[in-house]
Amino acid sequence: CGNGYLLLLLKHKGCEVYGVETNPKSVNVCNELGLKVFCGTLEDAKFPDQFFDTVILSQVLEHLPSPKASLRGTFRISKPSGKVFIYCPNAGSYLRKIFGKYWHGWHIPFHFYAFTSQTIKKLAESAGFKIENVFTVTPDNFFIVSLKSYLYGRNYTKRDCRFDYRPIDKGKFFDSLVFKAFISAGLRILHFITPNKGDCLEVKLVKR
């Protein structure tokens, strides 16, 4: 859930939304926005069987100590033919090979697992789901976090990476909008050259 932005967006579009979040501060923020967010784990939330039409696990699965158990729980609370969307770092990405230990997706000790398209498929199928689609993308901020970590020799996170678009020992490199456009164009070219090797997995599952 984080700051509740996605839930709030879906609520404004007419969806009835529920969230699960382990961080009490984030839960308080979401509740102040009028969102129904449970503080704890999915197992503790005890949602009824076949309750949800759609479940979104955005940057969640890699943080869980038992992703298989959590996916089985997700299967239980999904309606027949219900859909599940998973977004998580792709350990099979081309940029992971380039940045090595500075790749943003490791995020140790907060990430317990790193998935590839193959391992996420096996995990989902073992929980009873049918794989409908698997895509990869590379969000600009994912690349920038890895780049800053590489340049400065330490591992940054998206939270503390307000990248100022400056090289280490020079003044302004580019105006931020110009630099972002440059990065976006480069990532599109990289995605075209190395399809299915983006930094983020986007997986659509269906309850069979």
Coordinates of N, CA and C in Angstrom, one line a residue:
C1 N 0.8 -1.2 0.0 CA 0.0 0.0 0.0 C 0.8 1.3 0.0
G2 N 1.9 1.3 0.8 CA 2.8 2.4 0.9 C 2.0 3.7 1.3
N3 N 2.0 4.7 0.4 CA 1.3 6.0 0.8 C -0.2 5.9 0.3
G4 N -0.6 4.8 -0.2 CA -2.0 4.6 -0.6 C -2.4 5.2 -1.9
Y5 N -1.4 5.7 -2.7 CA -1.7 6.4 -3.9 C -2.5 5.5 -4.9
L6 N -2.1 4.3 -5.1 CA -2.8 3.4 -6.0 C -4.2 3.1 -5.6
L7 N -4.3 2.8 -4.3 CA -5.7 2.5 -3.8 C -6.6 3.7 -3.9
L8 N -6.1 4.9 -3.7 CA -6.9 6.1 -3.8 C -7.3 6.3 -5.2
L9 N -6.4 6.1 -6.2 CA -6.6 6.2 -7.6 C -7.7 5.3 -8.0
L10 N -7.7 4.0 -7.6 CA -8.7 3.0 -7.9 C -10.0 3.3 -7.3
K11 N -10.0 3.8 -6.1 CA -11.2 4.2 -5.4 C -11.9 5.3 -6.1
H12 N -11.2 6.3 -6.6 CA -11.8 7.4 -7.4 C -12.3 6.9 -8.7
K13 N -11.9 5.8 -9.2 CA -12.4 5.2 -10.4 C -13.6 4.3 -10.2
G14 N -14.1 4.3 -8.9 CA -15.3 3.5 -8.6 C -15.1 2.1 -8.0
C15 N -13.8 1.8 -7.8 CA -13.6 0.4 -7.3 C -13.7 0.4 -5.7
E16 N -14.2 -0.7 -5.2 CA -14.2 -0.9 -3.8 C -12.8 -1.5 -3.4
V17 N -12.0 -0.8 -2.6 CA -10.6 -1.2 -2.5 C -10.3 -1.6 -1.0
Y18 N -9.4 -2.6 -0.9 CA -8.9 -3.0 0.4 C -7.4 -3.1 0.3
G19 N -6.7 -2.9 1.4 CA -5.2 -3.0 1.4 C -4.7 -3.7 2.6
V20 N -3.5 -4.3 2.4 CA -2.8 -4.9 3.5 C -1.4 -4.3 3.6
E21 N -1.0 -3.9 4.7 CA 0.3 -3.2 4.9 C 0.9 -3.5 6.3
T22 N 2.2 -3.8 6.3 CA 2.8 -4.2 7.6 C 3.4 -3.0 8.4
N23 N 3.5 -1.8 7.7 CA 4.1 -0.6 8.3 C 3.0 0.2 8.9
P24 N 2.9 0.3 10.3 CA 1.9 1.1 10.9 C 1.7 2.5 10.5
K25 N 2.9 3.2 10.2 CA 2.8 4.6 9.8 C 2.1 4.7 8.4
S26 N 2.4 3.7 7.5 CA 1.8 3.8 6.2 C 0.3 3.5 6.4
V27 N -0.1 2.6 7.3 CA -1.5 2.3 7.5 C -2.2 3.5 8.0
N28 N -1.6 4.2 8.9 CA -2.2 5.5 9.4 C -2.5 6.5 8.3
V29 N -1.5 6.6 7.4 CA -1.6 7.6 6.3 C -2.8 7.1 5.4
C30 N -2.9 5.9 5.1 CA -4.0 5.3 4.3 C -5.3 5.5 5.0
N31 N -5.4 5.2 6.3 CA -6.7 5.3 7.0 C -7.1 6.8 7.0
E32 N -6.2 7.7 7.1 CA -6.5 9.1 7.1 C -7.1 9.6 5.8
L33 N -6.7 8.8 4.8 CA -7.3 9.1 3.4 C -8.6 8.4 3.2
G34 N -9.1 7.7 4.2 CA -10.4 7.1 4.1 C -10.3 5.7 3.4
L35 N -9.1 5.1 3.4 CA -8.9 3.8 2.8 C -9.0 2.7 3.8
K36 N -9.5 1.5 3.4 CA -9.6 0.4 4.3 C -8.3 -0.4 4.2
V37 N -7.4 -0.2 5.1 CA -6.1 -0.9 5.0 C -5.8 -1.6 6.3
F38 N -5.6 -2.9 6.2 CA -5.3 -3.7 7.4 C -3.8 -3.7 7.8
C39 N -3.5 -3.6 9.0 CA -2.1 -3.5 9.5 C -1.7 -5.0 9.9
G40 N -0.9 -5.6 9.0 CA -0.4 -6.9 9.3 C -0.2 -7.7 8.0
T41 N -0.3 -9.0 8.0 CA 0.0 -9.8 6.8 C -1.3 -10.2 6.2
L42 N -1.2 -10.7 5.0 CA -2.4 -11.2 4.3 C -3.1 -12.3 5.1
E43 N -2.3 -13.2 5.7 CA -2.8 -14.3 6.5 C -3.6 -13.8 7.7
D44 N -3.1 -12.7 8.3 CA -3.7 -12.2 9.5 C -5.0 -11.4 9.1
A45 N -5.1 -10.9 7.9 CA -6.3 -10.1 7.5 C -7.5 -11.0 7.4
K46 N -7.3 -12.3 7.2 CA -8.5 -13.2 7.1 C -9.6 -12.8 6.3
F47 N -9.3 -12.5 5.0 CA -10.4 -12.2 4.1 C -11.1 -13.5 3.7
P48 N -12.4 -13.3 3.4 CA -13.2 -14.5 3.1 C -12.7 -15.2 1.8
D49 N -13.1 -16.5 1.6 CA -12.7 -17.2 0.4 C -13.5 -16.5 -0.8
Q50 N -12.8 -16.5 -1.9 CA -13.4 -16.0 -3.2 C -14.0 -14.6 -3.0
F51 N -13.2 -13.7 -2.4 CA -13.7 -12.4 -2.1 C -13.4 -11.3 -3.1
F52 N -12.2 -11.4 -3.8 CA -11.8 -10.3 -4.6 C -11.9 -10.7 -6.1
D53 N -12.3 -9.7 -6.9 CA -12.2 -9.8 -8.4 C -10.8 -9.7 -8.9
T54 N -10.1 -8.8 -8.3 CA -8.7 -8.5 -8.7 C -7.8 -8.3 -7.5
V55 N -6.6 -8.8 -7.5 CA -5.6 -8.6 -6.5 C -4.3 -8.0 -7.1
I56 N -3.8 -7.0 -6.6 CA -2.6 -6.3 -7.1 C -1.4 -6.5 -6.1
L57 N -0.4 -7.1 -6.5 CA 0.8 -7.3 -5.7 C 2.0 -6.5 -6.3
S58 N 2.0 -5.2 -6.0 CA 3.0 -4.3 -6.6 C 4.2 -4.1 -5.7
Q59 N 5.3 -4.6 -6.2 CA 6.6 -4.5 -5.4 C 6.4 -5.1 -4.0
V60 N 5.7 -6.3 -3.9 CA 5.4 -6.9 -2.7 C 6.0 -8.3 -2.5
L61 N 5.9 -9.1 -3.6 CA 6.3 -10.5 -3.4 C 7.7 -10.7 -3.0
E62 N 8.6 -9.9 -3.5 CA 10.0 -10.0 -3.1 C 10.3 -9.7 -1.7
H63 N 9.4 -9.1 -1.0 CA 9.6 -8.7 0.4 C 9.1 -9.8 1.4
L64 N 8.4 -10.8 0.9 CA 7.7 -11.7 1.7 C 8.6 -12.9 2.0
P65 N 8.7 -13.4 3.3 CA 9.5 -14.5 3.6 C 9.0 -15.8 3.0
S66 N 7.7 -15.9 2.7 CA 7.2 -17.1 2.1 C 6.2 -16.7 0.9
P67 N 6.8 -16.4 -0.2 CA 5.9 -15.9 -1.3 C 5.0 -17.0 -1.8
K68 N 5.4 -18.3 -1.8 CA 4.5 -19.3 -2.2 C 3.2 -19.4 -1.3
A69 N 3.4 -19.3 0.0 CA 2.3 -19.4 0.9 C 1.4 -18.2 0.7
S70 N 2.0 -17.0 0.4 CA 1.2 -15.8 0.2 C 0.4 -15.9 -1.1
L71 N 1.0 -16.5 -2.2 CA 0.3 -16.7 -3.4 C -0.9 -17.7 -3.3
R72 N -0.7 -18.7 -2.5 CA -1.7 -19.6 -2.2 C -2.9 -18.9 -1.4
G73 N -2.5 -18.0 -0.5 CA -3.5 -17.2 0.2 C -4.3 -16.3 -0.8
T74 N -3.5 -15.8 -1.7 CA -4.1 -14.9 -2.8 C -5.1 -15.7 -3.6
F75 N -4.7 -17.0 -3.9 CA -5.6 -17.8 -4.7 C -6.9 -18.1 -4.0
R76 N -6.8 -18.3 -2.7 CA -8.0 -18.6 -1.9 C -8.9 -17.4 -1.9
I77 N -8.5 -16.2 -1.8 CA -9.4 -15.1 -1.6 C -9.8 -14.5 -3.0
S78 N -9.3 -15.1 -4.1 CA -9.7 -14.6 -5.4 C -10.9 -15.4 -5.9
K79 N -11.8 -14.6 -6.6 CA -13.0 -15.3 -7.1 C -12.6 -16.2 -8.3
P80 N -13.5 -17.1 -8.7 CA -13.2 -17.9 -9.9 C -13.0 -17.0 -11.1
S81 N -12.0 -17.3 -11.8 CA -11.6 -16.4 -13.0 C -11.1 -15.0 -12.5
G82 N -10.8 -14.9 -11.2 CA -10.3 -13.6 -10.7 C -8.9 -13.4 -11.2
K83 N -8.5 -12.2 -11.3 CA -7.1 -11.8 -11.9 C -6.2 -11.3 -10.8
V84 N -4.9 -11.6 -10.9 CA -3.9 -11.2 -10.0 C -2.8 -10.5 -10.9
F85 N -2.4 -9.3 -10.5 CA -1.3 -8.6 -11.2 C -0.1 -8.5 -10.2
I86 N 1.1 -9.0 -10.7 CA 2.3 -9.0 -9.9 C 3.3 -8.0 -10.6
Y87 N 3.9 -7.2 -9.8 CA 5.0 -6.3 -10.3 C 6.1 -6.5 -9.3
C88 N 7.3 -6.8 -9.9 CA 8.5 -7.1 -9.0 C 9.7 -6.9 -9.8
P89 N 10.9 -6.7 -9.2 CA 12.1 -6.6 -9.9 C 12.4 -7.9 -10.7
N90 N 13.0 -7.8 -11.9 CA 13.4 -8.9 -12.7 C 14.9 -9.2 -12.7
A91 N 15.2 -10.3 -12.0 CA 16.6 -10.7 -11.8 C 17.2 -11.1 -13.1
G92 N 16.4 -11.3 -14.1 CA 16.9 -11.7 -15.5 C 17.1 -10.5 -16.4
S93 N 17.1 -9.3 -15.8 CA 17.2 -8.1 -16.6 C 18.6 -7.9 -17.1
Y94 N 18.7 -7.2 -18.2 CA 20.0 -6.8 -18.8 C 20.8 -5.9 -17.9
L95 N 20.1 -4.9 -17.3 CA 20.8 -4.0 -16.4 C 21.3 -4.6 -15.1
R96 N 20.7 -5.7 -14.7 CA 21.2 -6.4 -13.5 C 22.6 -6.9 -13.8
K97 N 22.9 -7.4 -15.1 CA 24.2 -7.8 -15.5 C 25.2 -6.7 -15.6
I98 N 24.7 -5.5 -16.0 CA 25.6 -4.3 -16.1 C 26.0 -3.8 -14.7
F99 N 25.0 -3.6 -13.9 CA 25.3 -2.9 -12.6 C 25.7 -3.9 -11.5
G100 N 25.5 -5.2 -11.7 CA 26.0 -6.1 -10.7 C 25.5 -5.9 -9.3
K101 N 26.4 -5.8 -8.3 CA 26.0 -5.6 -6.9 C 25.3 -4.3 -6.7
Y102 N 25.4 -3.4 -7.6 CA 24.7 -2.1 -7.4 C 23.3 -2.0 -8.1
W103 N 22.9 -3.1 -8.6 CA 21.5 -3.2 -9.2 C 20.5 -2.9 -8.1
H104 N 19.5 -2.1 -8.4 CA 18.5 -1.7 -7.4 C 17.7 -2.8 -6.9
G105 N 17.5 -3.9 -7.7 CA 16.6 -4.9 -7.4 C 17.0 -5.8 -6.2
W106 N 18.3 -5.8 -5.9 CA 18.8 -6.6 -4.7 C 18.2 -6.1 -3.4
H107 N 18.4 -4.8 -3.2 CA 17.8 -4.1 -2.0 C 17.9 -4.9 -0.7
I108 N 19.0 -5.5 -0.5 CA 19.3 -6.2 0.7 C 19.3 -5.3 1.9
P109 N 18.7 -5.7 3.1 CA 18.1 -6.9 3.5 C 16.6 -6.9 3.3
F110 N 16.0 -6.0 2.6 CA 14.6 -5.9 2.5 C 13.9 -6.8 1.5
H111 N 14.7 -7.2 0.5 CA 14.2 -8.2 -0.5 C 14.7 -9.6 -0.1
F112 N 13.8 -10.5 0.1 CA 14.2 -11.9 0.4 C 14.4 -12.7 -0.8
Y113 N 13.8 -12.4 -1.9 CA 13.8 -13.2 -3.1 C 14.0 -12.3 -4.3
A114 N 14.6 -12.8 -5.4 CA 14.8 -12.2 -6.7 C 14.3 -13.1 -7.7
F115 N 13.3 -12.7 -8.5 CA 12.6 -13.5 -9.5 C 13.0 -13.2 -10.9
T116 N 13.0 -14.3 -11.7 CA 13.0 -14.1 -13.2 C 11.7 -14.5 -13.8
S117 N 11.5 -14.3 -15.1 CA 10.2 -14.6 -15.7 C 9.9 -16.1 -15.5
Q118 N 11.0 -17.0 -15.6 CA 10.8 -18.4 -15.4 C 10.4 -18.8 -14.0
T119 N 11.1 -18.2 -13.0 CA 10.8 -18.6 -11.6 C 9.5 -18.1 -11.1
I120 N 9.1 -16.9 -11.6 CA 7.8 -16.4 -11.2 C 6.6 -17.2 -11.8
K121 N 6.9 -17.7 -13.0 CA 5.9 -18.6 -13.7 C 5.7 -19.9 -12.9
K122 N 6.8 -20.5 -12.5 CA 6.7 -21.7 -11.7 C 6.1 -21.5 -10.4
L123 N 6.4 -20.4 -9.7 CA 5.8 -20.1 -8.4 C 4.3 -19.9 -8.5
A124 N 3.9 -19.2 -9.6 CA 2.4 -18.9 -9.7 C 1.7 -20.2 -10.1
E125 N 2.2 -21.0 -10.9 CA 1.6 -22.3 -11.3 C 1.5 -23.2 -10.1
S126 N 2.5 -23.2 -9.2 CA 2.5 -24.1 -8.1 C 1.4 -23.6 -7.1
A127 N 1.0 -22.4 -7.1 CA -0.1 -21.9 -6.3 C -1.4 -22.1 -6.9
G128 N -1.5 -22.6 -8.1 CA -2.8 -22.9 -8.8 C -3.2 -21.9 -9.9
F129 N -2.4 -20.9 -10.1 CA -2.8 -19.9 -11.1 C -2.4 -20.3 -12.5
K130 N -3.1 -19.7 -13.5 CA -2.7 -19.8 -14.9 C -2.0 -18.5 -15.3
I131 N -0.9 -18.6 -16.0 CA -0.2 -17.4 -16.5 C -0.8 -16.9 -17.7
E132 N -1.3 -15.7 -17.7 CA -1.9 -15.1 -18.9 C -0.9 -14.3 -19.7
N133 N -0.1 -13.4 -19.0 CA 0.9 -12.6 -19.7 C 2.1 -12.3 -18.7
V134 N 3.2 -12.2 -19.3 CA 4.4 -11.8 -18.6 C 5.2 -10.8 -19.5
F135 N 5.3 -9.6 -19.0 CA 6.0 -8.5 -19.7 C 7.1 -8.0 -18.8
T136 N 8.1 -7.3 -19.4 CA 9.1 -6.6 -18.6 C 9.2 -5.1 -19.1
V137 N 9.4 -4.2 -18.1 CA 9.6 -2.8 -18.4 C 10.8 -2.3 -17.6
T138 N 11.3 -1.2 -17.9 CA 12.4 -0.6 -17.1 C 11.9 0.9 -16.8
P139 N 11.3 1.1 -15.6 CA 10.9 2.4 -15.2 C 12.2 3.3 -15.1
D140 N 12.0 4.6 -15.4 CA 13.2 5.5 -15.3 C 13.8 5.5 -13.9
N141 N 13.0 5.5 -12.9 CA 13.5 5.6 -11.5 C 14.3 4.4 -11.1
F142 N 13.9 3.2 -11.7 CA 14.7 2.0 -11.4 C 16.1 2.1 -11.9
F143 N 16.2 2.6 -13.2 CA 17.5 2.8 -13.8 C 18.3 3.8 -13.0
I144 N 17.7 5.0 -12.6 CA 18.4 6.0 -11.9 C 19.0 5.6 -10.6
V145 N 18.2 4.8 -9.9 CA 18.7 4.3 -8.6 C 19.9 3.4 -8.8
S146 N 19.9 2.5 -9.8 CA 21.1 1.7 -10.0 C 22.2 2.5 -10.5
L147 N 22.0 3.5 -11.3 CA 23.0 4.4 -11.8 C 23.7 5.2 -10.7
K148 N 22.9 5.7 -9.8 CA 23.5 6.5 -8.7 C 24.3 5.6 -7.8
S149 N 23.7 4.4 -7.5 CA 24.5 3.5 -6.7 C 25.8 3.1 -7.3
Y150 N 25.8 2.9 -8.6 CA 27.1 2.6 -9.3 C 28.1 3.7 -9.3
L151 N 27.6 4.9 -9.5 CA 28.5 6.1 -9.6 C 29.1 6.4 -8.2
Y152 N 28.3 6.3 -7.2 CA 28.8 6.7 -5.9 C 29.3 5.5 -5.0
G153 N 29.2 4.3 -5.6 CA 29.8 3.2 -4.9 C 29.0 2.8 -3.6
R154 N 27.8 3.0 -3.6 CA 27.0 2.5 -2.4 C 25.5 2.3 -3.0
N155 N 24.8 1.4 -2.2 CA 23.5 1.0 -2.7 C 22.4 2.0 -2.2
Y156 N 21.8 2.7 -3.1 CA 20.7 3.6 -2.8 C 19.4 2.9 -3.0
T157 N 18.3 3.5 -2.4 CA 17.0 2.9 -2.7 C 16.2 4.0 -3.4
K158 N 15.0 3.7 -3.9 CA 14.1 4.7 -4.5 C 13.7 5.7 -3.5
R159 N 13.7 5.4 -2.2 CA 13.2 6.3 -1.2 C 14.2 7.4 -1.0
D160 N 15.5 7.1 -0.9 CA 16.5 8.1 -0.7 C 17.3 8.6 -1.9
C161 N 16.8 8.2 -3.1 CA 17.4 8.6 -4.3 C 16.7 9.7 -5.0
R162 N 16.9 10.9 -4.5 CA 16.4 12.1 -5.2 C 17.6 12.6 -6.1
F163 N 17.7 11.8 -7.2 CA 18.9 12.0 -8.1 C 18.9 13.5 -8.6
D164 N 20.1 14.2 -8.5 CA 20.2 15.5 -8.9 C 20.8 15.7 -10.3
Y165 N 20.9 14.6 -11.0 CA 21.4 14.6 -12.4 C 22.7 15.3 -12.5
R166 N 23.6 15.1 -11.6 CA 25.0 15.7 -11.7 C 26.0 14.6 -11.7
P167 N 27.0 14.6 -12.4 CA 28.1 13.7 -12.3 C 28.9 14.0 -11.0
I168 N 29.8 13.1 -10.7 CA 30.5 13.2 -9.3 C 31.2 14.5 -9.1
D169 N 32.0 15.0 -10.1 CA 32.9 16.1 -9.9 C 32.7 17.3 -10.8
K170 N 31.5 17.4 -11.3 CA 31.2 18.5 -12.3 C 30.0 19.2 -11.8
G171 N 29.7 20.3 -12.5 CA 28.4 21.1 -12.2 C 27.3 20.4 -12.8
K172 N 26.2 21.1 -13.2 CA 25.0 20.6 -13.7 C 25.4 19.8 -15.0
F173 N 24.8 18.6 -15.1 CA 25.0 17.8 -16.3 C 24.0 18.2 -17.4
F174 N 22.8 18.0 -17.1 CA 21.7 18.4 -18.0 C 20.6 19.0 -17.2
D175 N 19.8 19.8 -17.7 CA 18.5 20.1 -17.1 C 17.8 18.8 -16.8
S176 N 17.1 18.7 -15.7 CA 16.5 17.4 -15.3 C 15.6 16.8 -16.3
L177 N 14.8 17.7 -17.0 CA 13.8 17.2 -18.0 C 14.5 16.7 -19.2
V178 N 15.6 17.3 -19.6 CA 16.4 16.9 -20.7 C 17.0 15.5 -20.4
F179 N 17.6 15.5 -19.2 CA 18.3 14.2 -18.8 C 17.3 13.1 -18.7
K180 N 16.1 13.3 -18.2 CA 15.1 12.3 -18.1 C 14.6 11.8 -19.5
A181 N 14.5 12.7 -20.4 CA 14.1 12.4 -21.7 C 15.2 11.5 -22.4
F182 N 16.5 11.9 -22.1 CA 17.6 11.1 -22.6 C 17.6 9.7 -22.1
I183 N 17.3 9.6 -20.8 CA 17.3 8.3 -20.1 C 16.1 7.4 -20.7
S184 N 15.0 8.1 -20.8 CA 13.8 7.4 -21.3 C 14.0 6.8 -22.8
A185 N 14.6 7.7 -23.6 CA 14.9 7.3 -25.0 C 15.9 6.1 -25.0
G186 N 16.9 6.2 -24.2 CA 17.9 5.1 -24.1 C 17.3 3.8 -23.6
L187 N 16.4 3.9 -22.7 CA 15.8 2.7 -22.1 C 14.8 2.0 -23.2
R188 N 14.2 2.9 -24.0 CA 13.3 2.3 -25.1 C 14.2 1.6 -26.1
I189 N 15.3 2.1 -26.4 CA 16.2 1.5 -27.4 C 16.7 0.2 -26.8
L190 N 17.1 0.2 -25.5 CA 17.6 -1.0 -24.8 C 16.5 -2.1 -24.8
H191 N 15.3 -1.7 -24.5 CA 14.2 -2.6 -24.5 C 13.9 -3.2 -25.9
F192 N 14.1 -2.4 -26.9 CA 13.9 -3.0 -28.3 C 15.0 -4.0 -28.6
I193 N 16.2 -3.7 -28.2 CA 17.4 -4.5 -28.5 C 17.3 -5.8 -27.7
T194 N 16.9 -5.7 -26.4 CA 16.9 -6.9 -25.5 C 15.5 -7.0 -24.9
P195 N 14.5 -7.5 -25.8 CA 13.1 -7.7 -25.3 C 13.1 -8.7 -24.2
N196 N 12.1 -8.5 -23.3 CA 11.9 -9.3 -22.1 C 13.1 -9.3 -21.1
K197 N 13.9 -8.3 -21.2 CA 15.0 -8.2 -20.3 C 15.0 -6.9 -19.5
G198 N 13.7 -6.3 -19.3 CA 13.6 -5.1 -18.6 C 13.8 -5.3 -17.1
D199 N 13.8 -4.2 -16.3 CA 14.1 -4.3 -14.9 C 13.0 -4.8 -14.0
C200 N 11.7 -4.7 -14.6 CA 10.6 -5.0 -13.7 C 9.7 -6.0 -14.5
L201 N 9.3 -7.0 -13.7 CA 8.3 -8.0 -14.3 C 6.9 -7.5 -14.1
E202 N 6.1 -7.6 -15.1 CA 4.7 -7.4 -15.0 C 3.9 -8.6 -15.4
V203 N 3.3 -9.3 -14.4 CA 2.7 -10.6 -14.6 C 1.2 -10.6 -14.3
K204 N 0.5 -11.1 -15.3 CA -1.0 -11.2 -15.1 C -1.4 -12.7 -15.0
L205 N -2.0 -13.0 -13.8 CA -2.4 -14.4 -13.5 C -3.9 -14.4 -13.5
V206 N -4.5 -15.6 -13.8 CA -5.9 -15.9 -13.7 C -6.1 -17.1 -12.9
K207 N -7.1 -17.1 -12.0 CA -7.5 -18.2 -11.2 C -8.2 -19.3 -12.1
R208 N -7.6 -20.4 -12.2 CA -8.2 -21.4 -13.1 C -9.0 -22.4 -12.3

